[in-house]
XYZ file of C-alpha atoms in Angstrom:
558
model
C -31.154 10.707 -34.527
C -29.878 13.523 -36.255
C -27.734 13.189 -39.721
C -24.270 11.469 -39.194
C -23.073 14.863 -41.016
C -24.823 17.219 -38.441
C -23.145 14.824 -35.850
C -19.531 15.493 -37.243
C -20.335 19.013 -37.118
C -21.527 19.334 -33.582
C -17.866 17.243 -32.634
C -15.631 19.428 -34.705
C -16.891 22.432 -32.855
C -16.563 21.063 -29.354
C -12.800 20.053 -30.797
C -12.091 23.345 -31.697
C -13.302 24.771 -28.224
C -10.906 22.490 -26.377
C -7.955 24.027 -28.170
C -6.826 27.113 -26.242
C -7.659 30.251 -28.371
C -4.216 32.237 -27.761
C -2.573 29.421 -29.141
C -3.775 29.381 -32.884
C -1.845 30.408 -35.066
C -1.613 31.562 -38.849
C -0.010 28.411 -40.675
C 1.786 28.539 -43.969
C 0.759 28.502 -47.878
C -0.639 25.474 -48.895
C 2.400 25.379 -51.245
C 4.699 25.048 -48.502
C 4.949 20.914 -48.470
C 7.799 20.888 -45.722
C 5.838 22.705 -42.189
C 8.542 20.847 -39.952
C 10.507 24.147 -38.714
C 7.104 25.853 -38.662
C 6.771 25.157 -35.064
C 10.047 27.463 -34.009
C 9.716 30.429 -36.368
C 5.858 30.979 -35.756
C 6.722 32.680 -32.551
C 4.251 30.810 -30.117
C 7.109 29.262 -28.446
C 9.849 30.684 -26.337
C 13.114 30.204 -26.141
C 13.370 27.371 -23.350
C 10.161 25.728 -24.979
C 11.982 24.979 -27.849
C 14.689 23.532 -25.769
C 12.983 21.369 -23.843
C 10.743 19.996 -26.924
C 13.832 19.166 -28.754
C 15.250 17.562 -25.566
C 15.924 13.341 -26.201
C 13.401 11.446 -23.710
C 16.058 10.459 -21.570
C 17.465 14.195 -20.595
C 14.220 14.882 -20.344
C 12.955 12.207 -17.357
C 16.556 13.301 -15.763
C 15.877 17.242 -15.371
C 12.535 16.330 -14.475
C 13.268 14.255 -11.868
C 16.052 16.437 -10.337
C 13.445 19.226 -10.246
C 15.620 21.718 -13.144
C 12.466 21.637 -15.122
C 9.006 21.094 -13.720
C 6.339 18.879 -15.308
C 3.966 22.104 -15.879
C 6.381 23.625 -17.889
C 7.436 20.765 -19.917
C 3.404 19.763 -20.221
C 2.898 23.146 -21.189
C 5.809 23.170 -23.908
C 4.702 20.196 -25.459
C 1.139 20.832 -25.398
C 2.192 24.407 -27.187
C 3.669 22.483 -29.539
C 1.299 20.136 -30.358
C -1.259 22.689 -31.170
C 0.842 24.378 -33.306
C 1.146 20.293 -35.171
C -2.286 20.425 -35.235
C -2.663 22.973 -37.242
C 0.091 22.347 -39.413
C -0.852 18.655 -40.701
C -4.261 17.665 -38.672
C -2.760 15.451 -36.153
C -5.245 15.841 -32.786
C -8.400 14.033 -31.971
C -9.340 14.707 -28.189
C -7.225 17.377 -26.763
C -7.203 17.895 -22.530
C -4.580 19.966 -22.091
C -6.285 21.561 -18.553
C -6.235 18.154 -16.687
C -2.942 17.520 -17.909
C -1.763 20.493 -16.351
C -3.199 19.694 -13.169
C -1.881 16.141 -13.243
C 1.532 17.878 -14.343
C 1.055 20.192 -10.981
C 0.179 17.447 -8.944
C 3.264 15.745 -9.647
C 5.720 18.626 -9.011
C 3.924 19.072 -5.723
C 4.890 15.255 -4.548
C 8.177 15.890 -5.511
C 8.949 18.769 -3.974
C 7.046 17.655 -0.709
C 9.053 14.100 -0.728
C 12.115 14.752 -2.871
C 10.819 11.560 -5.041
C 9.468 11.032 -8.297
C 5.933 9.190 -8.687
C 7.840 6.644 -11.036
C 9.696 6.016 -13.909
C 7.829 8.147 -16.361
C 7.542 11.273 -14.296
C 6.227 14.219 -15.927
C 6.660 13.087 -19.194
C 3.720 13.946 -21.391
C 2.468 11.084 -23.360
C 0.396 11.356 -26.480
C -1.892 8.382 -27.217
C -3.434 7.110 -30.354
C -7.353 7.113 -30.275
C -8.450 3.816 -29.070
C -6.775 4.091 -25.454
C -10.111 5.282 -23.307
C -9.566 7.810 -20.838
C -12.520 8.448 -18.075
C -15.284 10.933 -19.179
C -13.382 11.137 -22.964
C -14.751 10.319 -26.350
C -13.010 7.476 -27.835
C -14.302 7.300 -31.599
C -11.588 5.666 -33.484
C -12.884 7.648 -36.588
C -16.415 6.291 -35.905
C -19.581 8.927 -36.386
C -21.602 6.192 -35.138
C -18.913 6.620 -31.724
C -19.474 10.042 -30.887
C -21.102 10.864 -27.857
C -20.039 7.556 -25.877
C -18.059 8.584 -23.097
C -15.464 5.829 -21.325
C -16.499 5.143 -17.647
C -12.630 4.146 -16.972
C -9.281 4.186 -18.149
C -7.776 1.332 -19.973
C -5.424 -0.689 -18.702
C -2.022 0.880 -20.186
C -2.989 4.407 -19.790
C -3.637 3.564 -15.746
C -0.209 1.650 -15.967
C 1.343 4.957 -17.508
C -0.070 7.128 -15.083
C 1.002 5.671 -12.265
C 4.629 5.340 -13.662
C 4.227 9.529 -13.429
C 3.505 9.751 -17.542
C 1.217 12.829 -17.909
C -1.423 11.962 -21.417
C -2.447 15.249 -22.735
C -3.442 14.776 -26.156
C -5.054 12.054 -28.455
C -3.946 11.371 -31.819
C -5.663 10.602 -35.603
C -6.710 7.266 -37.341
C -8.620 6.026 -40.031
C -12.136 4.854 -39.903
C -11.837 1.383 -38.845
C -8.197 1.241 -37.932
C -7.768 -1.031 -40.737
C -5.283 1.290 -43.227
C -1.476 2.528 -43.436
C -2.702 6.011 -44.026
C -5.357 8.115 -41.407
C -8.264 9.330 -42.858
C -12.112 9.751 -41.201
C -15.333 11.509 -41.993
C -15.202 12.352 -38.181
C -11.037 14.180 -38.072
C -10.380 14.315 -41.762
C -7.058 13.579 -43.255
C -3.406 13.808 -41.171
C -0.526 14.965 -43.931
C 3.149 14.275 -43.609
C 4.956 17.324 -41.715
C 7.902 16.581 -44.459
C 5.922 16.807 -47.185
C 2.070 17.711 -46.876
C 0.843 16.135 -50.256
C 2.440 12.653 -48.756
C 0.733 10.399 -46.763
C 1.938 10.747 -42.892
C 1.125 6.558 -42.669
C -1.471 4.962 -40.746
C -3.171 3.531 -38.456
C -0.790 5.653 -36.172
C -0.717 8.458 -38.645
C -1.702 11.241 -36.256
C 0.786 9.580 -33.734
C 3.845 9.620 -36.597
C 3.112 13.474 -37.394
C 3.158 14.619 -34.138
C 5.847 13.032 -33.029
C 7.636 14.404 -36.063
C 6.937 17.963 -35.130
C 8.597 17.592 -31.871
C 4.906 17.888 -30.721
C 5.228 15.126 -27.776
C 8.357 13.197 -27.023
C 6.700 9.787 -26.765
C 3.501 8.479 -28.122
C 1.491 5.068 -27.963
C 0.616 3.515 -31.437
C -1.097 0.067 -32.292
C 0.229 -2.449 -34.758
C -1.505 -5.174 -36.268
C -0.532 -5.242 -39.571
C 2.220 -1.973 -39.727
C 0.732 0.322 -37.532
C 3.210 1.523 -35.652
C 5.776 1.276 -37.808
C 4.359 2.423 -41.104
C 3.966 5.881 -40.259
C 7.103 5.619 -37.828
C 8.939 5.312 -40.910
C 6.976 7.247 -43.252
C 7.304 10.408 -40.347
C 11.018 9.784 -39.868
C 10.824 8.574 -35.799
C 11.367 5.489 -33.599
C 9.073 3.013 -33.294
C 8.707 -0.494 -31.894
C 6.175 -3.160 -32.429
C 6.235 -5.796 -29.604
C 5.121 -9.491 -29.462
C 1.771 -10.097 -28.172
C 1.009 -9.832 -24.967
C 4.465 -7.365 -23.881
C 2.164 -4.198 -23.575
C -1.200 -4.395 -22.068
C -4.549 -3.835 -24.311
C -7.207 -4.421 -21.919
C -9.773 -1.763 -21.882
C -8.722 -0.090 -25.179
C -11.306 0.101 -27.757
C -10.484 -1.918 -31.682
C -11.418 -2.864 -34.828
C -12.037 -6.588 -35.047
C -12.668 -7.347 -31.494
C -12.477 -11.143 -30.962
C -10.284 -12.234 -33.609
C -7.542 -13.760 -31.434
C -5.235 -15.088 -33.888
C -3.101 -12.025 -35.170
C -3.420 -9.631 -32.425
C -2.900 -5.959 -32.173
C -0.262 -4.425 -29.981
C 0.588 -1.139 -28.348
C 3.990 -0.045 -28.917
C 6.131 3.185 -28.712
C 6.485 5.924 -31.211
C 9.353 8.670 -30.623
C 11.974 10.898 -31.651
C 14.763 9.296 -29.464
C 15.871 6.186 -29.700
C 16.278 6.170 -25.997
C 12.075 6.439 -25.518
C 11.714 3.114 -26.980
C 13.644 1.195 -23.960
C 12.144 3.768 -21.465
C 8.884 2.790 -22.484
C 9.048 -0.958 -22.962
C 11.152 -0.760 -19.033
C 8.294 1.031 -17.172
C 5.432 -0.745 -19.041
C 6.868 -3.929 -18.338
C 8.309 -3.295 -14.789
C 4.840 -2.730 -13.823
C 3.311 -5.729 -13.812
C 0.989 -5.369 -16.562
C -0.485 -8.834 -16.241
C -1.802 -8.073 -12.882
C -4.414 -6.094 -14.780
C -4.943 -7.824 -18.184
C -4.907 -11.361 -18.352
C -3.843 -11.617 -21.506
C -0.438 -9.521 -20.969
C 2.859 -11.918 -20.496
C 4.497 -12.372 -17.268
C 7.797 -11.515 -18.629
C 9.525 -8.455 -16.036
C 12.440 -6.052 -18.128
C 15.062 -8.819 -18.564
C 18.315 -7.080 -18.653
C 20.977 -10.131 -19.898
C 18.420 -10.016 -22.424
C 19.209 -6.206 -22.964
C 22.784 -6.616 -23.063
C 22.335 -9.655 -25.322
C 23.585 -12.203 -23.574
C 22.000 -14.649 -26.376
C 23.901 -12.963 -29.113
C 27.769 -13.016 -28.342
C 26.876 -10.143 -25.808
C 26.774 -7.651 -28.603
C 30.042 -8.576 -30.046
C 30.772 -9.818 -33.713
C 26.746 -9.660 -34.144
C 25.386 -10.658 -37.892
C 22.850 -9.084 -39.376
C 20.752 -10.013 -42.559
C 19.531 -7.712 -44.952
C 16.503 -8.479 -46.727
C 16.595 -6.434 -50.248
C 13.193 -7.081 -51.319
C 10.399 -9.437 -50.088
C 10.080 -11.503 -53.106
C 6.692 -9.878 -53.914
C 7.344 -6.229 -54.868
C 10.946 -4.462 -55.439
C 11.897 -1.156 -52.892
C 12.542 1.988 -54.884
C 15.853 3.675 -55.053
C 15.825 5.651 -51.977
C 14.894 2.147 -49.835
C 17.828 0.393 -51.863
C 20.645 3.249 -50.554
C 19.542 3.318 -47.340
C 19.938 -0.951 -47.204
C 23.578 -0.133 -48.365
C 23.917 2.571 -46.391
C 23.670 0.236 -42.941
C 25.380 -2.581 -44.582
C 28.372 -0.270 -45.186
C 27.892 1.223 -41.337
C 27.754 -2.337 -39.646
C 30.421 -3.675 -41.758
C 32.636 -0.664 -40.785
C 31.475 -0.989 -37.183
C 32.511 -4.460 -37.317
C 29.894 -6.972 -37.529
C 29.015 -8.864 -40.187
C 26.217 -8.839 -42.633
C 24.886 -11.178 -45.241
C 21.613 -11.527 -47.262
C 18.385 -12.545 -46.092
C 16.270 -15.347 -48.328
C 12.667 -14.496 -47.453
C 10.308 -17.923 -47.676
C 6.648 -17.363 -48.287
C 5.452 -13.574 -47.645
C 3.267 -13.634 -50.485
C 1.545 -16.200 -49.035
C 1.685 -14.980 -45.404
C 0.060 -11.671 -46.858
C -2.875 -13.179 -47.902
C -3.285 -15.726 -44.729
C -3.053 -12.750 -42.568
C -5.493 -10.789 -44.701
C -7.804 -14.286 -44.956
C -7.871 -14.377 -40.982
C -8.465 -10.399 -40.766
C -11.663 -10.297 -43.550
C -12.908 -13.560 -41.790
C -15.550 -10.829 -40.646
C -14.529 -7.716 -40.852
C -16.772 -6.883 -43.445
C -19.545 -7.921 -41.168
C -17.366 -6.087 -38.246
C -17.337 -2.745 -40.349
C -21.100 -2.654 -41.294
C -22.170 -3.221 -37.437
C -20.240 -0.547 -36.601
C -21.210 2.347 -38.604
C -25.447 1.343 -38.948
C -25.602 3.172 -36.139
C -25.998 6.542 -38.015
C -25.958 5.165 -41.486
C -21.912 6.771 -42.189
C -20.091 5.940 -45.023
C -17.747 2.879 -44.931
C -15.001 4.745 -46.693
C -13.404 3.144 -49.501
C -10.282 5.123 -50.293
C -7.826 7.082 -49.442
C -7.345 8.636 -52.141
C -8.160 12.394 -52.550
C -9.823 11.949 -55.970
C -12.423 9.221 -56.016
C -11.994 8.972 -59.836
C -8.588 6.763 -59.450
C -9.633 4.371 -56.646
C -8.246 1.021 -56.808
C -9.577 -1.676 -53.904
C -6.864 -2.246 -52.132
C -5.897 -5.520 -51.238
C -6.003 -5.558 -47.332
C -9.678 -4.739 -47.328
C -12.546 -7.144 -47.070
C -13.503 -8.199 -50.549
C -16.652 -10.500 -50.250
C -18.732 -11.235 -47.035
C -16.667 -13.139 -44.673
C -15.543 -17.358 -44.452
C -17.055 -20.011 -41.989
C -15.632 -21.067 -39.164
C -14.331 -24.135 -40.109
C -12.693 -22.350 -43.288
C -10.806 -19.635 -40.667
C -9.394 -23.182 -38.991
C -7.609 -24.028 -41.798
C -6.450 -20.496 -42.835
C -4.788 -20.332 -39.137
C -3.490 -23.764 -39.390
C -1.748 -22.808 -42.877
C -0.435 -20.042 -40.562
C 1.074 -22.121 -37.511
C 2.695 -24.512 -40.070
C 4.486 -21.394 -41.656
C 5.273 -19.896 -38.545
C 7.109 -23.395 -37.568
C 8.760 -23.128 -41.228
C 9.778 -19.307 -40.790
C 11.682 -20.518 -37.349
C 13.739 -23.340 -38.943
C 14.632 -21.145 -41.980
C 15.860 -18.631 -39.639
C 17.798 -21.502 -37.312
C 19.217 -22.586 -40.225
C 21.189 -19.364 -40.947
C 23.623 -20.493 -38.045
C 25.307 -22.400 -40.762
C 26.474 -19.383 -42.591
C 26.656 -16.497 -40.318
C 30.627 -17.920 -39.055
C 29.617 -16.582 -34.624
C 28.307 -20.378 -34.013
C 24.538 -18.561 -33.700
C 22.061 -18.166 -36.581
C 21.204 -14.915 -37.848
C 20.809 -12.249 -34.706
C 18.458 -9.976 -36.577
C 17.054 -8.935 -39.959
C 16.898 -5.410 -41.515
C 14.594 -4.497 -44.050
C 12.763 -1.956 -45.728
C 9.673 -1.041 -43.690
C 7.579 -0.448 -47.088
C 8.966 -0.821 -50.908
C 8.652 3.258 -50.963
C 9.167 6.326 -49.394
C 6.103 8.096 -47.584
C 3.738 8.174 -50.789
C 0.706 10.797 -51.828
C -2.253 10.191 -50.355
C -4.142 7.348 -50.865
C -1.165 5.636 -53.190
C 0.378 3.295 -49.784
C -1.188 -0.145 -51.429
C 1.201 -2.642 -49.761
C 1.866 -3.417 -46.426
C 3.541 -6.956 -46.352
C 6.808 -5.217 -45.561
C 5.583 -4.765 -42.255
C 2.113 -7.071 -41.835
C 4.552 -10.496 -42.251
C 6.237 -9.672 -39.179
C 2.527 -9.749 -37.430
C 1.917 -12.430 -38.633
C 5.185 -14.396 -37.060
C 4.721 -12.143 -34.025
C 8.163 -11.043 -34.942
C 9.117 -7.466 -32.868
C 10.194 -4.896 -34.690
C 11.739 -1.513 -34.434
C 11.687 1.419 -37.227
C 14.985 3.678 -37.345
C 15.496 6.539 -39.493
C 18.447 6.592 -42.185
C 18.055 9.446 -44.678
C 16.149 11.315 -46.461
C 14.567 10.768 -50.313
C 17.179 12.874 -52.368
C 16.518 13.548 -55.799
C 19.768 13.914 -57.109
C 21.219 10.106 -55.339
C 18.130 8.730 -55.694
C 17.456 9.601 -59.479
C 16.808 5.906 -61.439
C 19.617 5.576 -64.404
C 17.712 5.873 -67.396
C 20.533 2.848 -68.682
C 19.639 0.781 -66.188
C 16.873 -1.266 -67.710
C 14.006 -2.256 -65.239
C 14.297 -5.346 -62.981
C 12.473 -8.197 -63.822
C 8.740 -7.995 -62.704
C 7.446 -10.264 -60.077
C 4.070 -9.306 -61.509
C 1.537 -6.412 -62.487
C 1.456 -5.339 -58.974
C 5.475 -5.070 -58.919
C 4.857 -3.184 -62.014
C 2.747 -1.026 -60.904
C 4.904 0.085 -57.962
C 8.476 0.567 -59.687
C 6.028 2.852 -62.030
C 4.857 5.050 -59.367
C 8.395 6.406 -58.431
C 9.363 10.064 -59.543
C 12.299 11.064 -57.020
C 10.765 14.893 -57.087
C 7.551 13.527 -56.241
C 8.618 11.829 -52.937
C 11.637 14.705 -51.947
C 12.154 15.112 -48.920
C 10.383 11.846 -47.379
C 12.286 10.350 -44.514
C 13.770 6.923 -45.423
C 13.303 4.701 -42.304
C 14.423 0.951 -41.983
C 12.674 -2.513 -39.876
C 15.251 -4.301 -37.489
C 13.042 -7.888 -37.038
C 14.204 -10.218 -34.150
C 12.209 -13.269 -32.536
C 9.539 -13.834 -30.725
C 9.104 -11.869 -27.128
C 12.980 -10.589 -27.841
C 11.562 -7.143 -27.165
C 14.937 -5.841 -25.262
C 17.500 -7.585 -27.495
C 16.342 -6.347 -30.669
C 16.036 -2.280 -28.743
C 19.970 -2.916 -27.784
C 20.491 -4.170 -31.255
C 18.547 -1.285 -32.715
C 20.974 1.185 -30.463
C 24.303 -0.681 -32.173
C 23.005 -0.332 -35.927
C 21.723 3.568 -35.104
C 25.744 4.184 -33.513
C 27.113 2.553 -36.297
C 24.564 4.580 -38.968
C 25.916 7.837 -36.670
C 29.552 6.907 -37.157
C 29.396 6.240 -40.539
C 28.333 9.979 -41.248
């Protein structure tokens, strides 16, 4: 077998062949941190490509289905534009832009034969992160030891999107093993931030959250089983929503940890419009997924649900903010964006009060117990194949690693000592729901608590290699809580500058430390600020329709 380094070589080329040649383009200085209005002043697009790629997901299903734009052109737009992301922050794994055109052709053709559209998705291109096979592709997930093994079928959710008239055309950027909030490989390389290009763009769904950022696809499929989704959602300024097990099918995808059935991975939506999330979620759902994968739920789009019947029917809601986790304090920037929503939702009318969080800490390190129950093991499998490099770090100097805490650090635990860990976990999961029943005493509607905001990470999108802590988001996994990611503002160094009279708050620990020492407001400029909205179990539509009344208010306020 030749070298895994000869290997990478041989796949980078064949990458670089599939991108079409009259589309590359001259990208700026390396000092130029913020690329994102690259895309419209290189001169690749026209002028009606840059309308249509900065057209919401909804307007964009509607003049596609009344025939004003055809699917080629909007394929072709996007695809344009993705390139062009490519380039700018390193964004693209497997990129098929000819059969997407001919899918894109096939579907104006049916519609202007029948006057119908194939479904609820038609035309839309669809990026997808790279774990979701696709017949006669590569799917390496940042594996050397992956390369060269071509899918025989699609997996489930990419059929399910095809038939709703989605059109994939692009694959997107992870780290080796899946297992890290940034996206780095020895196969890819390293995806950057669009905002800022010495930031981390987030991970697993990195090349997903930059993409998406540069208006290079208007809807993309992420996985989240610790943050996934939303970690770069929020790190790359977008929409994003983490469902409850089960809601999206996963059948036929390729993952990390493979067998461990107790905190699962999920698909979910990434996007620039808010409205992308429910259009998603609706034709996924609407489908019938568990037809096909018998582990999706048999719950249809439940539209009470939507217009939340549950919780006063959207009237008077109360919403808690969580200011810090109890574990590590949020920066400035993640503080005035929590009192920038407060202020909105009070304004718009509903009420807010403080969240008490009970035992993340301790969920962190049950969820990271059940996850390096053999992933270790998992990991070394995987890559003795060619002999690659587990890699270590994100960091882009090797002289300041520090382990992080999410990765394996010994071997692996028996069986019987993964029962326990997993019982600890259904015990809190029991205390977590009575905590949050209990809020009904104190939120003055008669109903507890109808959904939490919090910060989606204690910082801003950091430099590479520097994201360390992911309980913000991984707690939520490990309640199968669903989530959605929403954009606020932006890191400001002026606003967001710490009084040098304030004196520090008190520690929780080192690690808290640590963290509150890492912030320099010039350091993270220009970083979107993104928030979490958490709601309960399989509440996938409620806690979209509540995400829609906190991004109105958030819009009013302005």
């Amino acid at each position: 077998m030749p070298h895994w380094t000869a290997l990478v070589a041989e796949k980078k080329q064949r990458q670089l062949k599939s991108i079409p040649q009259e589309w590359l383009v001259t990208p700026p200085p390396p000092s130029t941190l913020d690329v994102t209005g690259f895309p419209e002043s290189c001169g690749l697009l026209n002028a009606r490509e840059i309308e249509i790629t900065n057209t919401s997901v909804d307007v964009l299903l509607k003049r596609l289905a009344s025939a004003e734009w055809t699917a080629v052109d909007v394929t072709t737009a996007f695809s344009k534009r993705a390139i062009v992301a490519h380039q700018l922050v390193n964004c693209l794994t497997e990129i098929f832009i000819d059969p997407a055109l001919a899918r894109a052709a096939e579907l104006d053709d049916y519609l202007k034969k029948t006057g119908k559209v194939v479904g609820p998705l038609h035309g839309l291109p669809i990026s997808l992160k790279d774990q979701l096979c696709i017949k006669g592709l590569e799917t390496t997930m940042g594996y050397v030891s992956w390369i060269g093994q071509y899918a025989e079928k699609n997996a489930v959710l990419v059929d399910v999107l095809i038939e709703c008239g989605a059109v994939p055309f692009v694959r997107t950027n992870i780290p080796q093993t899946l297992m890290w909030p940034e996206s780095f490989n020895s196969v890819f390389g390293r995806t950057t931030n669009p905002h800022n290009v010495s930031l981390t763009s987030g991970g697993s769904s990195g090349g997903e959250g930059a993409l998406i950022a540069l208006k290079g696809s208007p809807l993309g499929v992420g996985s989240d089983i610790g943050g996934s989704v939303r970690i770069p959602s929020a790190f790359c300024g977008i929409y994003g929503l983490r469902p409850s097990y089960g809601r999206v099918p996963y059948c036929g995808a390729r993952n990390s940890l493979e067998g461990q059935d107790s905190i699962l991975s999920v698909f979910g939506p990434m996007t620039n419009s808010l409205s992308g999330l429910k259009v998603f979620m609706k034709a996924v759902v609407n489908s019938k997924p568990w037809l096909k994968d018998p582990l999706a739920v048999r719950k249809k789009w439940d539209e009470d649900e939507y217009e939340l019947a549950d919780h006063g029917s959207g009237k008077d809601l109360c919403f808690a903010i969580m200011w810090d986790d109890g574990v590590v304090v949020p920066h400035p920037p993640i503080r005035r964006s929590l009192e920038i929503t407060k202020a909105a939702l009070q304004k718009a009318g509903h009420k807010v009060v403080d969240w008490k969080p009970i035992k993340h800490k301790l969920l962190g390190e049950v969820t990271r117990d059940i996850w390096n129950a053999g992933s270790a093991e998992d990991y070394m499998i995987t890559t003795s194949v060619t002999g690659e490099p587990i890699i270590a770090t994100m960091e882009l100097d090797h002289a300041d690693t520090t382990a992080a805490s999410f990765r394996p650090q010994n071997g692996g635990i028996t069986a019987y000592q993964l029962w326990q860990v997993q019982k600890l976990r259904q015990n809190i999961r029991k205390e977590y729901m009575d905590h949050w029943n209990a809020t009904a005493s104190e939120t003055g509607t008669g109903r507890a608590v109808d959904a939490i905001i919090c910060p989606a990470a204690p910082y801003a999108a950091p430099p590479h290699g520097k994201n360390r802590y992911t309980n913000y988001t991984t707690v939520w996994n490990a309640l199968d809580y669903p989530a959605t990611i929403f954009p606020v503002t932006t890191v400001d160094p002026t606003l967001d500058a710490r009084d040098e009279k304030d004196p520090p708050h008190r520690f929780y620990d080192q690690f808290d430390q640590d963290v509150y020492e890492m912030y320099d407001p010039e350091k993270f400029k220009n970083a979107p600020v993104c928030l979490q909205l958490v709601g309960r179990t399989l509440e996938e539509e409620a806690v979209i329709k509540m995400t829609e009344i906190v991004d109105a208010a958030l819009a009013a306020a302005k």
